[in-house]
Amino acid sequence: MARDYAARCPVSPVRNTWLVAATILLVAKGIGAQKVRVEEELEAYPTESVDLRCQFIDGGGRTKLTQVSWIWEPTDGQRDNIAVYHPIYGQSFPNVAFKDRVAFLHNSLENPSIRISKLRMSDAGRYTCEYATYPSGNEQGTTTLIMLAKPKNSAKVVTVQAGTKSVVVAQCEAAEGKPAATIKWLASVGGNHSTSTTNGPDGTVTVRSEYRLVPTPTDNGREVTCMVDQKTQERPWVYPVKLSVEYPPSVSIEGYDNNWYIGRSNAVLLCLANGNPPPTTITWTAASGALPDTVVADGNKLMVKKVDDAVNTTFICEVKNKLGASRHHITTIVIEERRQITPGPSTGAVIGGILGALAFIGIIIGTVFYIRKRQEDGEGPPKHKPPPPVKASSSTEMLNKPSGPPTATETVPLSPGEVYYETTGKEPVTNLDDETNGALNGGAPPVLDDSAKYVNINELTDHVADGHHGNDLDPSNHEPPAANISRGESFVSSAMYV
């Protein structure tokens, strides 16, 4: 693509010549600029000194140096020679502003460095080291001198009066700094700030910032902090300012306990005032006019030597400062006898009582849960008993299971028509043995006592045949009688032999 374009649009010989010439000039200029070696930029401070270095580099040794000059170009002014060196005629300092403040460090054309002492902010600008040479002409190099100035930082409070308009309450300033400083405010009072700058004649800048808010009495004594940041400072400058808000005094009276009885001595009232500036005068009066004879006013104290009917009045305390006056009153009531004041329970006792009550409730709850748990685990008797052994044919042998350890028993032969029951004693009646329900001993027939050990079979048969159903021995309607089983043992019956 590029070859096709070059073939269609060939470069003319004249244009080609101009390009070559421009390239040669740029190379020659670059080589010439490199012959004078200087520092591109320097920073310095007022009242200090700075060295401006300059050196001529001649690679071939065919350049002849005739003279070197230092030319100063201020930021907003014209160029002017401040120092000249000639190998035959010596040194010259034509600018009066630099006289006695500039000097050559070496008497040499190859190294004509200079030193400027007692620097001023106005010395900032461009300094050019220029050689007059043969045969190439003048060669030069330029150094930019930047003058820095540490700002003079300050902050102050502005005393204001409480009001409803936003006013300046604090000021912060970073004066005559270069470059310009930055001011910030750290505050929790909810105000705002504004910043302005002023340029000095020597290139310095003064920065001012004002903090504003609507002042209230509660703002008095609160802090706002000014923070100044600038290049010449290692760390920001921080200065806290306490606000000063003036307001009329506020007054209150303390000390009255509603127990001024006749004959009481050394009763005291205190007049408490708060204001800025502090109150200058405190005056006690009574609503009835002058203070009673038994009352003495001492500053903010009103001392009653002896309580009587004369102090049954209203006392007034008035406080003044330069912004105004405020007053407060209290009415004292004299009683005939001393009122017994029952001290209330202390905080510790109340807390202890609450903790004790909570502990007692916790114990009750734990006990209830424990009892329910034991009931659920089967601590009590079961609700239903298993059926007793069933009698087979006409002869049945009842098994006796005593509540205690097993003992040897003697089997007595039964006579025809008789059934023998042997018991170990009457079983205690419980809720399960409710006679009204017809289910004694957990649903089993009632246990016979010793007088009913021998029952005639014929009598039982005749009794049933007569239609009397009150007896539970009828096998068609009820279960056969069960053996006597003690509480706490299993209700499973022993094996029956027929």
PDB file of N, CA, C and O in Angstrom, residues 398-407 409 422 424 483-486 489-494:
ATOM      1  N   MET A 398     -55.548 -69.582  93.398  1.00  0.00           N
ATOM      2  CA  MET A 398     -55.120 -68.177  93.331  1.00  0.00           C
ATOM      3  C   MET A 398     -53.690 -68.064  93.819  1.00  0.00           C
ATOM      4  O   MET A 398     -53.309 -68.703  94.804  1.00  0.00           O
ATOM      5  N   LEU A 399     -52.986 -67.306  93.100  1.00  0.00           N
ATOM      6  CA  LEU A 399     -51.586 -67.093  93.471  1.00  0.00           C
ATOM      7  C   LEU A 399     -51.487 -65.892  94.374  1.00  0.00           C
ATOM      8  O   LEU A 399     -52.142 -64.876  94.148  1.00  0.00           O
ATOM      9  N   ASN A 400     -50.683 -66.056  95.377  1.00  0.00           N
ATOM     10  CA  ASN A 400     -50.501 -64.967  96.335  1.00  0.00           C
ATOM     11  C   ASN A 400     -49.137 -64.344  96.115  1.00  0.00           C
ATOM     12  O   ASN A 400     -48.126 -65.060  96.167  1.00  0.00           O
ATOM     13  N   LYS A 401     -49.138 -63.025  95.836  1.00  0.00           N
ATOM     14  CA  LYS A 401     -47.867 -62.301  95.613  1.00  0.00           C
ATOM     15  C   LYS A 401     -47.767 -61.184  96.615  1.00  0.00           C
ATOM     16  O   LYS A 401     -48.304 -60.105  96.409  1.00  0.00           O
ATOM     17  N   PRO A 402     -47.114 -61.401  97.711  1.00  0.00           N
ATOM     18  CA  PRO A 402     -47.030 -60.335  98.734  1.00  0.00           C
ATOM     19  C   PRO A 402     -46.147 -59.206  98.265  1.00  0.00           C
ATOM     20  O   PRO A 402     -45.353 -59.368  97.359  1.00  0.00           O
ATOM     21  N   SER A 403     -46.330 -58.078  98.930  1.00  0.00           N
ATOM     22  CA  SER A 403     -45.535 -56.895  98.562  1.00  0.00           C
ATOM     23  C   SER A 403     -44.107 -56.999  99.008  1.00  0.00           C
ATOM     24  O   SER A 403     -43.234 -56.379  98.456  1.00  0.00           O
ATOM     25  N   GLY A 404     -43.854 -57.793 100.016  1.00  0.00           N
ATOM     26  CA  GLY A 404     -42.491 -57.944 100.512  1.00  0.00           C
ATOM     27  C   GLY A 404     -41.778 -59.058  99.799  1.00  0.00           C
ATOM     28  O   GLY A 404     -42.208 -59.570  98.772  1.00  0.00           O
ATOM     29  N   PRO A 405     -40.628 -59.450 100.325  1.00  0.00           N
ATOM     30  CA  PRO A 405     -39.869 -60.562  99.722  1.00  0.00           C
ATOM     31  C   PRO A 405     -40.705 -61.837  99.762  1.00  0.00           C
ATOM     32  O   PRO A 405     -41.543 -62.038 100.658  1.00  0.00           O
ATOM     33  N   PRO A 406     -40.486 -62.737  98.824  1.00  0.00           N
ATOM     34  CA  PRO A 406     -41.276 -63.971  98.773  1.00  0.00           C
ATOM     35  C   PRO A 406     -41.036 -64.827 100.020  1.00  0.00           C
ATOM     36  O   PRO A 406     -39.891 -64.982 100.458  1.00  0.00           O
ATOM     37  N   THR A 407     -42.142 -65.383 100.613  1.00  0.00           N
ATOM     38  CA  THR A 407     -42.061 -66.256 101.797  1.00  0.00           C
ATOM     39  C   THR A 407     -42.768 -67.572 101.494  1.00  0.00           C
ATOM     40  O   THR A 407     -43.634 -67.667 100.603  1.00  0.00           O
ATOM     41  N   THR A 409     -45.344 -70.413 101.808  1.00  0.00           N
ATOM     42  CA  THR A 409     -46.742 -70.509 102.218  1.00  0.00           C
ATOM     43  C   THR A 409     -47.192 -71.971 102.174  1.00  0.00           C
ATOM     44  O   THR A 409     -46.683 -72.788 101.373  1.00  0.00           O
ATOM     45  N   GLU A 422     -56.704 -65.831 100.157  1.00  0.00           N
ATOM     46  CA  GLU A 422     -55.727 -65.449 101.197  1.00  0.00           C
ATOM     47  C   GLU A 422     -55.176 -64.064 100.883  1.00  0.00           C
ATOM     48  O   GLU A 422     -54.702 -63.824  99.779  1.00  0.00           O
ATOM     49  N   THR A 424     -53.001 -60.511 102.335  1.00  0.00           N
ATOM     50  CA  THR A 424     -51.974 -60.028 103.261  1.00  0.00           C
ATOM     51  C   THR A 424     -52.430 -58.813 104.004  1.00  0.00           C
ATOM     52  O   THR A 424     -51.732 -58.286 104.848  1.00  0.00           O
ATOM     53  N   ALA A 483     -55.297 -61.396  92.265  1.00  0.00           N
ATOM     54  CA  ALA A 483     -54.504 -61.572  93.481  1.00  0.00           C
ATOM     55  C   ALA A 483     -54.139 -60.232  94.044  1.00  0.00           C
ATOM     56  O   ALA A 483     -54.067 -59.245  93.321  1.00  0.00           O
ATOM     57  N   ASN A 484     -53.840 -60.215  95.318  1.00  0.00           N
ATOM     58  CA  ASN A 484     -53.479 -58.954  95.988  1.00  0.00           C
ATOM     59  C   ASN A 484     -52.088 -58.526  95.546  1.00  0.00           C
ATOM     60  O   ASN A 484     -51.126 -59.290  95.683  1.00  0.00           O
ATOM     61  N   ILE A 485     -52.015 -57.312  94.988  1.00  0.00           N
ATOM     62  CA  ILE A 485     -50.732 -56.787  94.472  1.00  0.00           C
ATOM     63  C   ILE A 485     -50.453 -55.467  95.163  1.00  0.00           C
ATOM     64  O   ILE A 485     -51.293 -54.581  95.190  1.00  0.00           O
ATOM     65  N   SER A 486     -49.309 -55.357  95.729  1.00  0.00           N
ATOM     66  CA  SER A 486     -48.945 -54.130  96.471  1.00  0.00           C
ATOM     67  C   SER A 486     -48.593 -53.006  95.528  1.00  0.00           C
ATOM     68  O   SER A 486     -48.209 -53.240  94.391  1.00  0.00           O
ATOM     69  N   GLU A 489     -45.330 -52.267  92.715  1.00  0.00           N
ATOM     70  CA  GLU A 489     -44.881 -53.451  92.011  1.00  0.00           C
ATOM     71  C   GLU A 489     -45.577 -53.542  90.666  1.00  0.00           C
ATOM     72  O   GLU A 489     -46.536 -52.843  90.404  1.00  0.00           O
ATOM     73  N   SER A 490     -45.087 -54.455  89.826  1.00  0.00           N
ATOM     74  CA  SER A 490     -45.666 -54.640  88.507  1.00  0.00           C
ATOM     75  C   SER A 490     -47.050 -55.251  88.630  1.00  0.00           C
ATOM     76  O   SER A 490     -47.320 -56.028  89.553  1.00  0.00           O
ATOM     77  N   PHE A 491     -47.903 -54.889  87.730  1.00  0.00           N
ATOM     78  CA  PHE A 491     -49.253 -55.414  87.740  1.00  0.00           C
ATOM     79  C   PHE A 491     -49.393 -56.696  86.906  1.00  0.00           C
ATOM     80  O   PHE A 491     -50.473 -57.167  86.670  1.00  0.00           O
ATOM     81  N   VAL A 492     -48.273 -57.241  86.394  1.00  0.00           N
ATOM     82  CA  VAL A 492     -48.329 -58.481  85.621  1.00  0.00           C
ATOM     83  C   VAL A 492     -48.567 -59.648  86.567  1.00  0.00           C
ATOM     84  O   VAL A 492     -47.810 -59.819  87.550  1.00  0.00           O
ATOM     85  N   SER A 493     -49.542 -60.428  86.333  1.00  0.00           N
ATOM     86  CA  SER A 493     -49.883 -61.548  87.218  1.00  0.00           C
ATOM     87  C   SER A 493     -48.934 -62.700  87.026  1.00  0.00           C
ATOM     88  O   SER A 493     -48.350 -62.881  85.956  1.00  0.00           O
ATOM     89  N   SER A 494     -48.767 -63.473  88.069  1.00  0.00           N
ATOM     90  CA  SER A 494     -47.916 -64.680  87.994  1.00  0.00           C
ATOM     91  C   SER A 494     -48.622 -65.765  87.196  1.00  0.00           C
ATOM     92  O   SER A 494     -49.831 -65.709  86.929  1.00  0.00           O
TER      93      SER A 494
END
